[in-house]
Short mmCIF file of C-alpha atoms in Angstrom, two decimals:
data_model
loop_
_atom_site.label_atom_id
_atom_site.label_comp_id
_atom_site.label_asym_id
_atom_site.label_seq_id
_atom_site.Cartn_x
_atom_site.Cartn_y
_atom_site.Cartn_z
CA UNK J 975 -0.03 0.01 0.11
CA UNK J 976 1.13 3.53 -0.60
CA UNK J 977 3.06 5.11 2.54
CA UNK J 978 1.59 8.67 2.90
CA UNK J 979 3.03 11.00 5.31
CA UNK J 980 0.73 13.50 6.08
CA UNK J 981 2.42 17.02 6.36
CA UNK J 982 1.93 18.58 9.67
CA UNK J 983 3.58 21.62 8.55
CA UNK J 984 2.59 25.37 7.76
CA UNK J 985 2.78 28.60 5.67
CA UNK J 986 5.30 31.11 6.15
CA UNK J 987 3.48 33.91 7.31
CA UNK J 988 -0.09 33.65 8.93
CA UNK J 989 -1.82 35.95 11.40
CA UNK J 990 -3.21 34.27 14.13
CA UNK J 991 -6.11 34.83 16.39
CA UNK J 992 -5.91 36.50 19.83
CA UNK J 993 -5.35 34.27 22.95
CA UNK J 994 -8.47 32.70 24.76
CA UNK J 995 -9.38 32.08 28.23
CA UNK J 996 -8.29 28.79 29.46
CA UNK J 997 -11.92 27.75 30.48
CA UNK J 998 -15.24 28.53 29.50
CA UNK J 999 -16.34 28.50 33.30
CA UNK J 1000 -19.16 26.47 34.56
CA UNK J 1001 -18.05 23.07 33.17
CA UNK J 1002 -19.54 20.30 35.24
CA UNK J 1003 -16.70 17.81 36.36
CA UNK J 1004 -17.93 14.28 35.07
CA UNK J 1005 -18.22 11.25 37.29
CA UNK J 1006 -15.65 8.46 36.10
CA UNK J 1007 -17.56 5.06 36.18
CA UNK J 1008 -14.71 2.76 35.71
CA UNK J 1009 -15.19 -0.68 34.64
CA UNK J 1010 -12.85 -3.67 33.47
CA UNK J 1011 -11.82 -3.15 30.01
CA UNK J 1012 -12.06 -6.85 29.09
CA UNK J 1013 -10.38 -10.10 29.23
CA UNK J 1014 -7.78 -9.07 26.75
CA UNK J 1015 -6.65 -6.23 28.73
CA UNK J 1016 -6.13 -7.77 32.54
CA UNK J 1017 -5.63 -5.26 35.15
CA UNK J 1018 -6.96 -2.13 32.91
CA UNK J 1019 -10.15 -0.40 33.45
CA UNK J 1020 -11.93 1.86 30.84
CA UNK J 1021 -14.72 4.43 30.87
CA UNK J 1022 -16.30 7.19 29.18
CA UNK J 1023 -17.51 10.66 30.30
CA UNK J 1024 -19.39 13.56 28.57
CA UNK J 1025 -17.62 17.10 28.20
CA UNK J 1026 -18.63 20.19 26.90
CA UNK J 1027 -18.54 20.10 23.07
CA UNK J 1028 -18.13 24.09 23.33
CA UNK J 1029 -16.55 25.65 26.12
CA UNK J 1030 -18.18 28.90 25.67
CA UNK J 1031 -21.35 27.12 26.29
CA UNK J 1032 -20.49 24.44 29.08
CA UNK J 1033 -24.04 23.64 29.85
CA UNK J 1034 -24.92 23.09 26.25
CA UNK J 1035 -24.11 20.05 23.79
CA UNK J 1036 -21.57 17.49 25.10
CA UNK J 1037 -18.96 15.27 23.25
CA UNK J 1038 -17.74 11.79 24.86
CA UNK J 1039 -14.33 11.22 25.69
CA UNK J 1040 -12.98 7.81 26.14
CA UNK J 1041 -10.43 6.75 28.86
CA UNK J 1042 -8.16 3.88 30.06
CA UNK J 1043 -6.02 3.29 32.86
CA UNK J 1044 -3.59 1.09 34.58
CA UNK J 1045 -4.46 1.69 38.48
CA UNK J 1046 -1.46 2.24 40.68
CA UNK J 1047 -0.19 -1.09 42.17
CA UNK J 1048 1.64 0.56 45.19
CA UNK J 1049 -1.48 2.16 46.83
CA UNK J 1050 0.34 3.18 49.87
CA UNK J 1051 2.58 5.41 47.92
CA UNK J 1052 0.07 6.51 45.19
CA UNK J 1053 0.92 9.93 43.94
CA UNK J 1054 -2.01 10.49 41.68
CA UNK J 1055 -2.72 9.87 37.99
CA UNK J 1056 -0.29 10.22 35.28
CA UNK J 1057 -2.04 11.67 32.05
CA UNK J 1058 -0.54 10.29 28.50
CA UNK J 1059 -0.66 11.73 24.95
CA UNK J 1060 1.43 9.50 22.34
CA UNK J 1061 1.30 12.34 19.62
CA UNK J 1062 0.00 12.53 16.17
CA UNK J 1063 -2.45 14.52 16.52
CA UNK J 1064 -4.72 11.73 15.89
CA UNK J 1065 -2.99 8.85 18.26
CA UNK J 1066 -5.04 6.89 20.75
CA UNK J 1067 -4.02 7.86 24.01
CA UNK J 1068 -6.29 4.70 25.08
CA UNK J 1069 -4.39 2.34 23.10
CA UNK J 1070 -1.21 3.70 24.23
CA UNK J 1071 -2.30 3.29 27.86
CA UNK J 1072 -3.25 -0.20 27.23
CA UNK J 1073 0.10 -1.15 25.42
CA UNK J 1074 2.48 0.86 27.51
CA UNK J 1075 0.79 1.11 30.81
CA UNK J 1076 2.38 -2.01 32.40
CA UNK J 1077 5.63 -0.87 31.38
CA UNK J 1078 5.32 2.57 32.36
CA UNK J 1079 3.84 1.54 35.73
CA UNK J 1080 6.67 -0.71 36.47
CA UNK J 1081 9.15 2.27 35.52
CA UNK J 1082 7.34 4.41 37.95
CA UNK J 1083 7.20 1.93 41.09
CA UNK J 1084 3.30 1.47 40.48
CA UNK J 1085 3.04 4.96 42.25
CA UNK J 1086 0.77 6.42 39.38
CA UNK J 1087 -2.44 5.57 38.04
CA UNK J 1088 -1.34 5.48 34.08
CA UNK J 1089 -4.29 7.13 32.31
CA UNK J 1090 -4.72 7.57 28.44
CA UNK J 1091 -7.59 9.19 26.71
CA UNK J 1092 -8.52 9.67 23.25
CA UNK J 1093 -8.51 13.59 22.44
CA UNK J 1094 -12.03 14.76 21.17
CA UNK J 1095 -12.85 13.62 17.79
CA UNK J 1096 -10.07 10.80 17.82
CA UNK J 1097 -10.31 6.91 18.18
CA UNK J 1098 -13.26 6.15 20.57
CA UNK J 1099 -14.00 9.69 21.65
CA UNK J 1100 -16.94 10.64 19.38
CA UNK J 1101 -14.59 9.96 16.31
CA UNK J 1102 -14.92 12.35 13.29
CA UNK J 1103 -15.71 10.43 10.10
CA UNK J 1104 -14.62 12.05 6.61
CA UNK J 1105 -15.80 8.85 4.76
CA UNK J 1106 -18.46 6.21 4.72
CA UNK J 1107 -16.05 3.34 4.98
CA UNK J 1108 -12.54 2.34 4.55
CA UNK J 1109 -12.85 1.66 1.07
CA UNK J 1110 -14.04 5.20 0.24
CA UNK J 1111 -10.74 6.48 2.37
CA UNK J 1112 -8.97 4.12 0.07
CA UNK J 1113 -10.45 5.74 -2.86
CA UNK J 1114 -9.45 9.48 -1.59
CA UNK J 1115 -5.99 8.70 -2.23
CA UNK J 1116 -6.08 6.83 -5.84
CA UNK J 1117 -4.53 8.81 -8.63
CA UNK J 1118 -2.45 10.92 -6.55
CA UNK J 1119 0.87 10.58 -5.23
CA UNK J 1120 2.09 10.47 -1.55
CA UNK J 1121 3.07 14.30 -2.45
CA UNK J 1122 3.54 15.92 -5.70
CA UNK J 1123 7.29 15.40 -6.91
CA UNK J 1124 6.33 16.57 -10.70
CA UNK J 1125 4.67 19.95 -11.44
CA UNK J 1126 1.89 18.28 -13.07
CA UNK J 1127 0.80 16.46 -10.01
CA UNK J 1128 0.65 19.59 -7.92
CA UNK J 1129 -2.59 21.09 -8.97
CA UNK J 1130 -4.67 17.60 -8.97
CA UNK J 1131 -3.43 16.74 -5.48
CA UNK J 1132 -4.03 20.52 -4.07
CA UNK J 1133 -7.67 19.70 -5.41
CA UNK J 1134 -8.00 16.49 -4.10
CA UNK J 1135 -6.89 17.39 -0.73
CA UNK J 1136 -8.76 20.75 -0.54
CA UNK J 1137 -11.82 18.86 -1.17
CA UNK J 1138 -11.64 17.05 2.51
CA UNK J 1139 -13.04 20.14 4.33
CA UNK J 1140 -16.49 20.31 3.39
CA UNK J 1141 -16.61 16.11 3.59
CA UNK J 1142 -15.31 16.28 7.05
CA UNK J 1143 -17.64 19.22 8.17
CA UNK J 1144 -20.92 17.88 7.02
CA UNK J 1145 -23.19 17.61 9.64
CA UNK J 1146 -20.54 16.50 12.42
CA UNK J 1147 -20.64 18.98 15.27
CA UNK J 1148 -17.40 17.57 16.51
CA UNK J 1149 -15.45 18.63 13.31
CA UNK J 1150 -15.81 22.52 14.62
CA UNK J 1151 -14.53 21.63 18.04
CA UNK J 1152 -11.20 19.93 17.64
CA UNK J 1153 -8.75 22.50 18.72
CA UNK J 1154 -5.58 21.58 20.88
CA UNK J 1155 -7.03 24.29 23.29
CA UNK J 1156 -10.15 22.41 23.80
CA UNK J 1157 -8.36 19.06 24.22
CA UNK J 1158 -6.21 21.11 26.98
CA UNK J 1159 -9.55 22.00 28.96
CA UNK J 1160 -10.69 18.52 28.67
CA UNK J 1161 -7.60 17.23 30.28
CA UNK J 1162 -8.06 19.89 33.03
CA UNK J 1163 -11.69 18.45 33.63
CA UNK J 1164 -10.37 15.13 33.64
CA UNK J 1165 -7.88 16.22 36.35
CA UNK J 1166 -10.16 17.20 38.57
CA UNK J 1167 -12.46 14.10 37.51
CA UNK J 1168 -9.70 11.94 38.95
CA UNK J 1169 -9.32 13.84 42.20
CA UNK J 1170 -6.03 15.27 41.49
CA UNK J 1171 -5.05 18.88 42.68
CA UNK J 1172 -2.53 19.34 40.05
CA UNK J 1173 -1.66 17.35 36.78
CA UNK J 1174 1.11 15.04 36.00
CA UNK J 1175 1.59 14.71 32.17
CA UNK J 1176 3.90 12.68 30.02
CA UNK J 1177 3.54 14.02 26.28
CA UNK J 1178 5.32 12.91 23.09
CA UNK J 1179 5.56 14.54 19.72
CA UNK J 1180 2.33 16.40 19.13
CA UNK J 1181 1.54 15.94 22.89
CA UNK J 1182 4.29 18.30 23.23
CA UNK J 1183 2.13 20.78 21.68
CA UNK J 1184 -0.89 19.85 24.04
CA UNK J 1185 1.49 20.21 26.97
CA UNK J 1186 2.56 23.42 26.16
CA UNK J 1187 -0.92 24.69 25.76
CA UNK J 1188 -1.90 23.52 28.93
CA UNK J 1189 1.28 25.17 30.73
CA UNK J 1190 0.00 28.47 28.95
CA UNK J 1191 -3.80 27.96 29.82
CA UNK J 1192 -3.24 26.33 33.37
CA UNK J 1193 0.05 27.58 34.33
CA UNK J 1194 -0.85 26.90 38.14
CA UNK J 1195 -2.32 23.51 37.85
CA UNK J 1196 0.90 21.54 37.41
CA UNK J 1197 2.36 19.14 39.52
CA UNK J 1198 4.70 17.58 36.99
CA UNK J 1199 4.93 17.77 33.11
CA UNK J 1200 6.95 16.31 30.66
CA UNK J 1201 7.37 17.01 26.78
CA UNK J 1202 9.47 14.77 24.83
CA UNK J 1203 9.98 15.15 21.22
CA UNK J 1204 9.18 18.73 21.07
CA UNK J 1205 7.53 21.08 18.62
CA UNK J 1206 8.21 24.59 18.58
CA UNK J 1207 4.55 25.71 19.63
CA UNK J 1208 5.24 29.40 18.33
CA UNK J 1209 6.06 27.70 14.77
CA UNK J 1210 3.49 25.10 14.89
CA UNK J 1211 0.59 27.22 15.78
CA UNK J 1212 1.61 30.08 13.42
CA UNK J 1213 1.77 27.92 10.53
CA UNK J 1214 5.57 28.17 9.99
CA UNK J 1215 6.70 24.48 11.08
CA UNK J 1216 8.01 24.08 7.56
CA UNK J 1217 10.84 26.37 8.72
CA UNK J 1218 11.91 23.03 10.70
CA UNK J 1219 10.73 20.47 8.59
CA UNK J 1220 12.48 21.56 5.37
CA UNK J 1221 15.81 20.79 6.98
CA UNK J 1222 15.34 18.62 10.26
CA UNK J 1223 14.89 15.31 8.48
CA UNK J 1224 17.73 15.97 6.25
CA UNK J 1225 20.02 16.50 9.39
CA UNK J 1226 19.20 13.25 10.74
CA UNK J 1227 19.29 11.40 7.43
CA UNK J 1228 23.04 12.67 7.04
CA UNK J 1229 23.45 10.85 10.18
CA UNK J 1230 21.84 7.65 8.84
CA UNK J 1231 24.14 7.67 6.10
CA UNK J 1232 27.21 8.61 7.99
CA UNK J 1233 26.57 5.96 10.59
CA UNK J 1234 25.88 3.40 7.86
CA UNK J 1235 29.47 3.99 5.98
CA UNK J 1236 31.15 3.85 9.50
CA UNK J 1237 29.37 0.71 10.12
CA UNK J 1238 29.89 -0.60 6.59
CA UNK J 1239 26.31 -1.30 6.09
CA UNK J 1240 24.75 -2.79 3.17
CA UNK J 1241 23.96 0.57 1.58
CA UNK J 1242 27.70 1.90 1.98
CA UNK J 1243 30.37 2.38 1.31
CA UNK J 1244 29.47 5.60 -0.27
CA UNK J 1245 25.91 5.62 0.83
CA UNK J 1246 25.05 9.42 0.13
CA UNK J 1247 26.27 8.81 -3.49
CA UNK J 1248 24.05 5.80 -3.71
CA UNK J 1249 21.29 7.85 -2.34
CA UNK J 1250 21.53 10.59 -4.83
CA UNK J 1251 21.73 8.29 -7.71
CA UNK J 1252 18.69 6.29 -6.55
CA UNK J 1253 16.56 9.35 -6.20
CA UNK J 1254 18.01 10.46 -9.51
CA UNK J 1255 16.96 7.14 -10.96
CA UNK J 1256 13.54 6.90 -9.66
CA UNK J 1257 12.46 10.26 -10.13
CA UNK J 1258 12.90 9.56 -13.84
CA UNK J 1259 11.27 6.08 -13.72
CA UNK J 1260 9.46 3.97 -10.88
CA UNK J 1261 11.39 1.09 -9.83
CA UNK J 1262 9.77 -2.50 -9.62
CA UNK J 1263 10.71 -4.82 -6.96
CA UNK J 1264 9.32 -7.82 -5.46
CA UNK J 1265 6.19 -7.13 -7.38
CA UNK J 1266 5.69 -3.65 -5.92
CA UNK J 1267 6.33 -0.45 -7.82
CA UNK J 1268 8.36 2.42 -5.99
CA UNK J 1269 7.99 5.98 -6.94
CA UNK J 1270 9.96 8.81 -6.07
CA UNK J 1271 7.55 9.79 -3.28
CA UNK J 1272 7.37 6.38 -1.99
CA UNK J 1273 11.04 6.23 -1.78
CA UNK J 1274 11.33 9.60 0.11
CA UNK J 1275 8.43 8.61 2.52
CA UNK J 1276 10.20 5.35 3.42
CA UNK J 1277 13.29 7.23 4.41
CA UNK J 1278 11.37 9.77 6.29
CA UNK J 1279 9.41 7.25 8.20
CA UNK J 1280 12.85 5.32 9.25
CA UNK J 1281 13.85 8.54 10.80
CA UNK J 1282 11.49 8.03 13.68
CA UNK J 1283 13.33 5.19 15.25
CA UNK J 1284 17.16 4.00 14.64
CA UNK J 1285 15.94 0.53 15.27
CA UNK J 1286 14.35 0.72 11.81
CA UNK J 1287 17.75 1.92 10.08
CA UNK J 1288 19.07 -1.40 9.14
CA UNK J 1289 15.78 -2.61 7.53
CA UNK J 1290 15.80 0.90 5.43
CA UNK J 1291 19.14 0.44 4.19
CA UNK J 1292 18.45 -2.96 2.90
CA UNK J 1293 15.65 -1.62 1.27
CA UNK J 1294 17.50 1.40 -0.42
CA UNK J 1295 20.29 -1.27 -1.32
CA UNK J 1296 17.79 -3.56 -3.02
CA UNK J 1297 16.22 -0.47 -5.08
CA UNK J 1298 19.49 0.72 -6.00
CA UNK J 1299 20.48 -2.67 -7.39
CA UNK J 1300 16.89 -2.86 -9.04
CA UNK J 1301 17.52 0.34 -10.77
CA UNK J 1302 20.87 -0.93 -12.18
CA UNK J 1303 19.24 -4.08 -13.30
CA UNK J 1304 20.67 -6.19 -10.82
CA UNK J 1305 18.77 -9.31 -9.42
CA UNK J 1306 17.25 -8.98 -6.22
CA UNK J 1307 15.59 -11.75 -3.99
CA UNK J 1308 13.54 -10.02 -1.18
CA UNK J 1309 12.02 -6.45 -0.31
CA UNK J 1310 11.01 -4.79 2.80
CA UNK J 1311 7.65 -3.75 2.41
CA UNK J 1312 6.27 -0.43 2.88
CA UNK J 1313 4.22 0.23 5.82
CA UNK J 1314 0.33 0.26 5.90
CA UNK J 1315 -1.48 3.46 5.61
CA UNK J 1316 -2.73 4.87 9.06
CA UNK J 1317 -6.39 5.57 9.35
CA UNK J 1318 -5.87 8.40 11.51
CA UNK J 1319 -5.89 10.83 8.59
CA UNK J 1320 -9.51 12.20 9.49
CA UNK J 1321 -8.67 12.94 13.21
CA UNK J 1322 -5.18 14.59 12.28
CA UNK J 1323 -6.62 16.69 9.80
CA UNK J 1324 -9.64 17.73 12.10
CA UNK J 1325 -7.25 19.04 14.78
CA UNK J 1326 -4.39 20.60 12.64
CA UNK J 1327 -6.94 22.37 10.32
CA UNK J 1328 -8.75 23.37 13.93
CA UNK J 1329 -5.58 24.62 15.10
CA UNK J 1330 -3.62 26.25 12.27
CA UNK J 1331 -4.85 28.98 9.47
CA UNK J 1332 -3.43 27.65 6.44
CA UNK J 1333 -3.15 29.20 2.77
CA UNK J 1334 -6.60 28.87 0.57
CA UNK J 1335 -5.05 29.38 -2.60
CA UNK J 1336 -2.95 27.02 -4.75
CA UNK J 1337 -0.08 29.36 -5.64
CA UNK J 1338 0.61 29.79 -1.93
CA UNK J 1339 1.06 25.98 -1.64
CA UNK J 1340 3.10 25.64 -4.85
CA UNK J 1341 5.48 28.68 -3.55
CA UNK J 1342 5.80 27.17 -0.11
CA UNK J 1343 6.50 23.85 -1.75
CA UNK J 1344 9.55 25.35 -3.66
CA UNK J 1345 10.75 26.64 -0.32
CA UNK J 1346 10.52 23.33 1.22
CA UNK J 1347 12.44 21.56 -1.51
CA UNK J 1348 15.07 24.14 -1.23
CA UNK J 1349 15.79 22.65 2.20
CA UNK J 1350 15.80 19.19 1.25
CA UNK J 1351 14.37 16.52 -0.45
CA UNK J 1352 12.02 15.84 2.53
CA UNK J 1353 10.62 19.42 2.75
CA UNK J 1354 7.66 18.65 0.06
CA UNK J 1355 6.52 15.50 1.81
CA UNK J 1356 6.09 17.29 5.14
CA UNK J 1357 4.13 20.58 3.37
CA UNK J 1358 1.73 19.31 0.74
CA UNK J 1359 -0.70 17.17 2.95
CA UNK J 1360 -1.62 20.63 4.70
CA UNK J 1361 -3.64 21.39 1.52
CA UNK J 1362 -6.27 19.30 3.18
CA UNK J 1363 -6.76 22.71 5.50
CA UNK J 1364 -7.12 25.04 2.51
CA UNK J 1365 -11.04 24.64 2.61
CA UNK J 1366 -11.29 24.30 6.49
CA UNK J 1367 -12.18 26.94 8.97
CA UNK J 1368 -10.11 27.20 12.08
CA UNK J 1369 -11.76 26.71 15.45
CA UNK J 1370 -12.41 30.36 17.10
CA UNK J 1371 -11.40 28.71 20.35
CA UNK J 1372 -7.96 27.69 19.48
CA UNK J 1373 -4.84 28.99 21.29
CA UNK J 1374 -2.26 30.77 19.15
CA UNK J 1375 -0.09 32.37 22.01
CA UNK J 1376 1.61 34.40 23.20
CA UNK J 1377 3.55 31.11 24.17
CA UNK J 1378 5.59 32.83 27.07
CA UNK J 1379 4.32 31.49 30.49
CA UNK J 1380 6.08 30.72 33.87
CA UNK J 1381 4.57 27.54 35.70
CA UNK J 1382 3.96 27.03 39.23
CA UNK J 1383 6.21 24.00 38.80
CA UNK J 1384 9.07 23.34 36.44
CA UNK J 1385 8.60 21.81 33.38
CA UNK J 1386 10.91 19.06 31.93
CA UNK J 1387 11.63 19.72 28.20
CA UNK J 1388 13.39 16.82 26.47
CA UNK J 1389 14.88 16.84 22.94
CA UNK J 1390 16.98 14.60 20.67
CA UNK J 1391 20.03 16.32 18.82
CA UNK J 1392 19.17 14.25 15.65
CA UNK J 1393 15.20 14.28 15.48
CA UNK J 1394 14.23 14.43 12.08
CA UNK J 1395 10.67 14.98 13.12
CA UNK J 1396 10.70 17.53 15.81
CA UNK J 1397 14.16 18.82 15.73
CA UNK J 1398 16.00 19.86 18.90
CA UNK J 1399 15.64 23.53 18.02
CA UNK J 1400 11.97 23.06 19.00
CA UNK J 1401 13.08 21.91 22.68
CA UNK J 1402 15.19 24.68 22.91
CA UNK J 1403 12.54 27.24 21.86
CA UNK J 1404 9.97 25.58 24.53
CA UNK J 1405 12.65 25.65 27.02
CA UNK J 1406 12.92 29.61 26.56
CA UNK J 1407 9.16 29.98 26.22
CA UNK J 1408 8.19 28.14 29.61
CA UNK J 1409 9.88 30.07 32.28
CA UNK J 1410 11.73 27.85 34.80
CA UNK J 1411 11.61 24.80 32.86
CA UNK J 1412 14.59 22.55 32.21
CA UNK J 1413 15.88 21.01 28.94
CA UNK J 1414 17.44 17.52 28.95
CA UNK J 1415 19.28 16.65 25.60
CA UNK J 1416 19.67 13.19 24.11
CA UNK J 1417 22.93 13.23 21.74
CA UNK J 1418 21.36 10.49 19.32
CA UNK J 1419 18.92 10.01 16.82
CA UNK J 1420 15.02 9.27 16.29
CA UNK J 1421 12.01 10.77 17.56
CA UNK J 1422 11.71 11.06 21.23
CA UNK J 1423 14.04 9.68 24.20
CA UNK J 1424 12.08 8.12 26.79
CA UNK J 1425 12.70 4.34 26.95
CA UNK J 1426 15.44 4.74 24.08
CA UNK J 1427 18.04 6.61 26.05
CA UNK J 1428 18.31 5.01 29.63
CA UNK J 1429 19.99 8.10 30.87
CA UNK J 1430 16.91 10.35 29.58
CA UNK J 1431 14.48 7.73 31.14
CA UNK J 1432 15.98 7.49 34.51
CA UNK J 1433 15.83 11.46 34.63
CA UNK J 1434 12.29 11.51 33.61
CA UNK J 1435 11.15 8.85 35.60
CA UNK J 1436 12.85 10.71 38.78
CA UNK J 1437 11.22 14.00 37.91
CA UNK J 1438 7.82 12.20 37.53
CA UNK J 1439 8.16 10.68 40.99
CA UNK J 1440 10.14 13.44 43.10
CA UNK J 1441 10.26 16.36 41.09
CA UNK J 1442 13.87 15.93 40.68
CA UNK J 1443 15.28 17.84 37.55
CA UNK J 1444 18.54 16.89 35.90
CA UNK J 1445 21.40 19.37 36.44
CA UNK J 1446 21.41 22.43 33.99
CA UNK J 1447 23.13 21.40 30.62
CA UNK J 1448 22.62 17.61 31.01
CA UNK J 1449 23.29 16.06 27.86
CA UNK J 1450 22.62 12.03 27.51
CA UNK J 1451 25.25 10.37 25.67
CA UNK J 1452 24.20 8.58 22.35
CA UNK J 1453 23.48 4.89 22.00
CA UNK J 1454 26.22 2.94 19.92
CA UNK J 1455 25.85 3.13 16.06
CA UNK J 1456 22.60 1.51 15.14
CA UNK J 1457 24.17 -0.27 12.33
CA UNK J 1458 26.68 -2.12 14.40
CA UNK J 1459 25.80 -5.89 14.35
CA UNK J 1460 26.09 -6.25 18.10
CA UNK J 1461 23.89 -3.48 18.91
CA UNK J 1462 20.20 -4.06 19.83
CA UNK J 1463 18.77 -0.51 19.15
CA UNK J 1464 16.19 0.38 22.06
CA UNK J 1465 12.70 0.44 21.04
CA UNK J 1466 10.46 3.25 22.29
CA UNK J 1467 7.43 2.42 24.20
CA UNK J 1468 5.62 3.06 20.89
CA UNK J 1469 6.43 4.93 17.73
CA UNK J 1470 5.00 8.51 18.14
CA UNK J 1471 4.44 10.20 14.83
CA UNK J 1472 3.20 13.48 13.11
CA UNK J 1473 0.94 11.83 10.42
#
């Protein structure tokens, strides 16, 4: 199947809306009736609650929020609830809690209820549906590339993606109330519902934007807040994320090529030259391999996807080696399949288009694509998917800053030196913007550091448990070269993504 990377980027200069109030006031705290999730999830409890659809009218229409939790096992020393967000936007916090809750609970000595929730419009929380069926979803992508890489593809792609807004907004109230600010308001209501005076939160990738939004709307309600794999909230919310995306993936990919050569991986020994030659070949003519046809956009998106986790680098190198051989007419025996399309597409756009005011006209998208491509071959892959928002109104209750705040307790900001999805500059920016926060750096590769770097994991656990911050200027050392045969690359708890 086609591997489509949905861009989460933005135009170069957009005017945002004024800051909004933290809460609509008067919202009733829901009662959570926890019940066993079922025999397939022993030890976990699930629930669904109602929250205001529109916090400007807190006593009006409601929307549902699905939750799952792993109760604290050390009840005598229980601290409270730890709320999670796995990223996206569009990632399921329920699935994250069910999949990683046992590991997180053990990491944190059983002292937290590990709580995941599906943000409004996502997963089991009154989900947004833009299509009648998965078959219709598949048809949406027929006839257009993963992103345009030839001039003739640009207008058809733009028109297809621009058509999404009316389809999603048709007779679905949730479609107009999916801003991150409203998710933060929901999370504060859930904090009150579980009985916590202050929030404890662990957010990855897009979850860093949710965490930063919460810190700005509720700066006095924080016990401990960790953001890992950090988006610069000022760039993201203003539509300027492409400034990062056009170079961040390339910076990490250079490390992929360098470490490949250093370890004499199968794509070496001159991997950069082989990569450039592969791109030139596949742009001119698609490559058939193992019964699949690889176009230029598929190769770029495969490389981009591998940058999420160095544990995927050896497989990616093997794929590029096979594609290079196939382009040269050499025989190939096997191929690594492209990953399946992630059906969080609807929810991703429902949130991003609510938060960010994108351009409306084709020429703006085309000119920004040129700017993106001047940064690297990965820039257009991040950019073009934003055309889904070209005919989609923003949510008037969104929060666009100002992003400078000081919280009642310090925030821990974690960033990787070579993160091709949310670059280290985003962590540095958030550290500057949130007064009193502490920056923890990981000198390695990939997207997010928790459970990948033992050093970063230990510091994060100590902070969540005791409020202990790493010393100023702490840099966790990089793990060994991912291509070395003796190295088993550490896997994250899950693979957070900007879809």
